[in-house]
Short mmCIF file of C-alpha atoms in Angstrom, two decimals:
data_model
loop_
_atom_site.label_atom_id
_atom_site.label_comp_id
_atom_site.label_asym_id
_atom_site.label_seq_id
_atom_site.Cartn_x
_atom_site.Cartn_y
_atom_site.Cartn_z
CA UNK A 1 -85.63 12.58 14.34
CA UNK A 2 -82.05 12.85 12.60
CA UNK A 3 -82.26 9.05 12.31
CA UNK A 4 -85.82 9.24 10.71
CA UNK A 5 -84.11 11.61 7.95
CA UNK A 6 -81.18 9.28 7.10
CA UNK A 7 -83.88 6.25 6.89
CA UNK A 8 -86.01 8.44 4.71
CA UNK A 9 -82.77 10.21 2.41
CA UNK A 10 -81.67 6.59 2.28
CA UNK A 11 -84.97 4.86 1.23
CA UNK A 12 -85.30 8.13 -1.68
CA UNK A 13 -82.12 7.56 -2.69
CA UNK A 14 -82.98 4.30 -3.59
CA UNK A 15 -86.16 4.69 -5.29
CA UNK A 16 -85.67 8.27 -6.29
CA UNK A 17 -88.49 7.90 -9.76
CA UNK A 18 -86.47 10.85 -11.37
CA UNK A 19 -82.78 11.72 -12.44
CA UNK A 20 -80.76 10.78 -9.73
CA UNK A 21 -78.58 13.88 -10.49
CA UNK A 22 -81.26 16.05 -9.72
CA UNK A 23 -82.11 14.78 -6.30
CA UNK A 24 -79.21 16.13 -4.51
CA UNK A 25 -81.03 19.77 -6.05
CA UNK A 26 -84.21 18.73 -4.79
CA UNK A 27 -83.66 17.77 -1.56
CA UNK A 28 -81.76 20.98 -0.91
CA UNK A 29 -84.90 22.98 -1.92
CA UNK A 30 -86.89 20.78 0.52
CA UNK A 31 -84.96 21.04 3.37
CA UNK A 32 -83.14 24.31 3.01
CA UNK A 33 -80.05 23.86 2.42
CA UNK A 34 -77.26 24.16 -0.11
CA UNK A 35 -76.74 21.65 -2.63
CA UNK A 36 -73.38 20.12 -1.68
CA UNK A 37 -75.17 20.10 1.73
CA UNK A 38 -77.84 17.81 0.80
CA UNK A 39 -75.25 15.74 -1.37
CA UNK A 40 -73.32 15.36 1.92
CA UNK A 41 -76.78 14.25 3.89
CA UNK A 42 -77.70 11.70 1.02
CA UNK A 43 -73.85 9.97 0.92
CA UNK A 44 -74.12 9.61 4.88
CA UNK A 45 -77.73 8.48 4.84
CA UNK A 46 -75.82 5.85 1.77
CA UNK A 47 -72.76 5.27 4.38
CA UNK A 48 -74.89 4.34 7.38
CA UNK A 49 -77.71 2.41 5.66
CA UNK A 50 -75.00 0.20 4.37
CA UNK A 51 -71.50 0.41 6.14
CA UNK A 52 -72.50 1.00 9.45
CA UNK A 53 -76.03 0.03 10.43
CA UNK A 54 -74.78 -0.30 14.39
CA UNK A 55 -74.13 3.65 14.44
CA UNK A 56 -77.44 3.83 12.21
CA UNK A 57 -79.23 2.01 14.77
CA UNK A 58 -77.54 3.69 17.84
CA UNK A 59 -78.29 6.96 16.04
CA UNK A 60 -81.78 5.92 15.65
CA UNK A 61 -82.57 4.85 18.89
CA UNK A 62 -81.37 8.15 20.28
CA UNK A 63 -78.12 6.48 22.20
CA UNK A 64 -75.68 8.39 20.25
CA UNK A 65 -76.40 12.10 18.68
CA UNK A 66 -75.94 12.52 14.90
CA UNK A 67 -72.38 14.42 15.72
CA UNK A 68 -70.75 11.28 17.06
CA UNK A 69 -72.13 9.23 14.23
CA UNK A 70 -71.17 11.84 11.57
CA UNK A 71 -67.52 10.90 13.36
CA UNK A 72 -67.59 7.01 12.57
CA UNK A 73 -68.58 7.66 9.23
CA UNK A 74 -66.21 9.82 8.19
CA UNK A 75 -63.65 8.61 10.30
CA UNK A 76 -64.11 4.94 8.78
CA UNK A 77 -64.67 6.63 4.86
CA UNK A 78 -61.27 6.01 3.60
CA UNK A 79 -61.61 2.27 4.70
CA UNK A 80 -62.65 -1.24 3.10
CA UNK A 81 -66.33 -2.18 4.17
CA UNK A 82 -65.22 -4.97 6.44
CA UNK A 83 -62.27 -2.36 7.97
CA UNK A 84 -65.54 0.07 8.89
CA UNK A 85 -67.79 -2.87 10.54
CA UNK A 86 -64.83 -4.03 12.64
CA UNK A 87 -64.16 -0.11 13.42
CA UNK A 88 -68.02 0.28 14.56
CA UNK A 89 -67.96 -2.55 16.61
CA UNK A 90 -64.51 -1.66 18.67
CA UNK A 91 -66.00 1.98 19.36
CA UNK A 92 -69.51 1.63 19.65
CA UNK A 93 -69.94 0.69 23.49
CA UNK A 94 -67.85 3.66 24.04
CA UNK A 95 -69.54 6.22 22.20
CA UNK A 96 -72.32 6.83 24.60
CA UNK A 97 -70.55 8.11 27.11
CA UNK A 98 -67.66 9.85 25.36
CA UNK A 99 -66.97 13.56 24.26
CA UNK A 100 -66.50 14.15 20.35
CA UNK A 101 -62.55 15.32 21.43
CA UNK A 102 -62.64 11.17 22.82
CA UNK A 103 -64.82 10.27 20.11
CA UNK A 104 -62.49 10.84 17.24
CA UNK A 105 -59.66 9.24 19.05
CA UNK A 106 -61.47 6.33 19.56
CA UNK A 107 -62.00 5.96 15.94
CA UNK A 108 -58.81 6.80 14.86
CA UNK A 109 -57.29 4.54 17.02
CA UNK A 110 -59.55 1.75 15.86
CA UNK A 111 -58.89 2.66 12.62
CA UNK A 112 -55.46 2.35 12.80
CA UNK A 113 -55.58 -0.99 14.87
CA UNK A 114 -57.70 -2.76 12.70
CA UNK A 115 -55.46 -1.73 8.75
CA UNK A 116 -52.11 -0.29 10.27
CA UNK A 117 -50.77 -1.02 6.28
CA UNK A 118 -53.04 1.02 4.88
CA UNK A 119 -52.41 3.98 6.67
CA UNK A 120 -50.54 5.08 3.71
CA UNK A 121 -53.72 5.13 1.02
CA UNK A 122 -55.79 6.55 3.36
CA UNK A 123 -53.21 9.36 3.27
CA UNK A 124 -53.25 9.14 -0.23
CA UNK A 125 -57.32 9.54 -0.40
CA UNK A 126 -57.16 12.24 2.04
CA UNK A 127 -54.95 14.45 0.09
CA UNK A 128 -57.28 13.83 -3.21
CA UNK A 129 -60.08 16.15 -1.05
CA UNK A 130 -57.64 19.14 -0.57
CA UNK A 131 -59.09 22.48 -0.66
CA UNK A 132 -59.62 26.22 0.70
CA UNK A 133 -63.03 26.87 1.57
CA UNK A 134 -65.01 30.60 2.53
CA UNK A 135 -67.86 31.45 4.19
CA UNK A 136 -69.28 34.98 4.29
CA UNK A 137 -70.13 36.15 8.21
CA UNK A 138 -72.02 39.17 9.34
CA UNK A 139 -70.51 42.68 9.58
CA UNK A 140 -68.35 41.90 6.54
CA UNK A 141 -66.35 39.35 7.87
CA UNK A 142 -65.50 35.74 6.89
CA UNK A 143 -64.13 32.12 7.36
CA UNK A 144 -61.64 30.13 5.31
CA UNK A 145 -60.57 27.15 6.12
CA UNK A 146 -57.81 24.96 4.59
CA UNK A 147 -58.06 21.21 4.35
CA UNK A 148 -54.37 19.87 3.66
CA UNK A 149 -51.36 18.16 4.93
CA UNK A 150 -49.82 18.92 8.46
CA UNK A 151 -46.90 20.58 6.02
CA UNK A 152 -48.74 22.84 4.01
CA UNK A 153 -50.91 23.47 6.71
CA UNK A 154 -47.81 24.78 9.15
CA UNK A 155 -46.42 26.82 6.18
CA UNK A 156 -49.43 28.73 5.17
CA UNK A 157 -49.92 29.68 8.93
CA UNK A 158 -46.23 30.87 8.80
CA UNK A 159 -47.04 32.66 5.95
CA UNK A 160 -50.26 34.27 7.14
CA UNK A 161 -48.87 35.02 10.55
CA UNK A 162 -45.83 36.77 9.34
CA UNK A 163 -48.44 38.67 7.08
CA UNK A 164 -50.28 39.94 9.52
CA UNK A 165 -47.44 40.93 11.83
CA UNK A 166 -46.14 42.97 8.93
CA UNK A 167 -49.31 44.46 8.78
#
């Protein structure tokens, strides 16, 4: 069923008769869920329809659940197209069988096997998506998570943890 929506979020996306600015809006009201949500579903539907049709397929055919495709694609979305078909090809066999711990290690290893040099944009691309993100939990309590460097990452935890211990 997850496949069916990519192949249908895909196949809207390209023949969406409206703005295509407003579909990401629309298809959140449809499905219920947020916006950025439904963004997210419509550039992974775009990613496997066209990057990786062997996870789209595996996905599809109910080898492979949408978790440990999720992982290809966004483990491969910093590389060149012909990086991310080389990528899906060393780790698909595996994926059947593997937990998402072995999943994204398999991918990452591919990824670096296949462009060791570029290592180095990736980096680069990754840091371009920093950010600090909340979400509100029950009994007035909450989430946030930091996406960083390994750096900034260890210092605000220093920070936060010397925080609280003064506290």
């Amino acid at each position: 069923l997850q496949g069916c929506q990519i192949a249908d979020l895909a196949e809207l996306s390209g023949s969406y008769p409206g703005l295509r600015e407003f579909l990401p809006t629309e298809i959140a009201l449809a499905l219920g869920v947020a916006e950025t949500t439904a963004s997210r579903k419509l550039d992974e539907a775009q990613a496997f329809t066209t990057r990786l049709p062997a996870t789209f397929a595996a996905l599809h055919a109910g080898r492979i659940s949408e978790r440990k495709a999720r992982a290809v694609q966004q483990g491969t979305a910093d590389v060149p197209d012909e990086v991310a078909a080389l990528v899906e090809r060393d780790v698909l066999p595996d994926l059947p069988t593997s937990t998402m711990p072995q999943v994204h290690d398999l991918v990452a290893a591919a990824v670096i096997r296949r462009d060791p040099y570029g290592a180095q944009d990736r980096h680069e691309q990754a840091r371009e998506r920093r950010g600090v993100t909340r979400r509100h939990l029950p009994d007035g309590m909450a989430t946030m998570t930091v996406f960083s460097t390994l750096p900034d990452v260890a210092a605000i935890h220093l920070a936060l943890t010397a925080m609280s211990e003064a506290a």
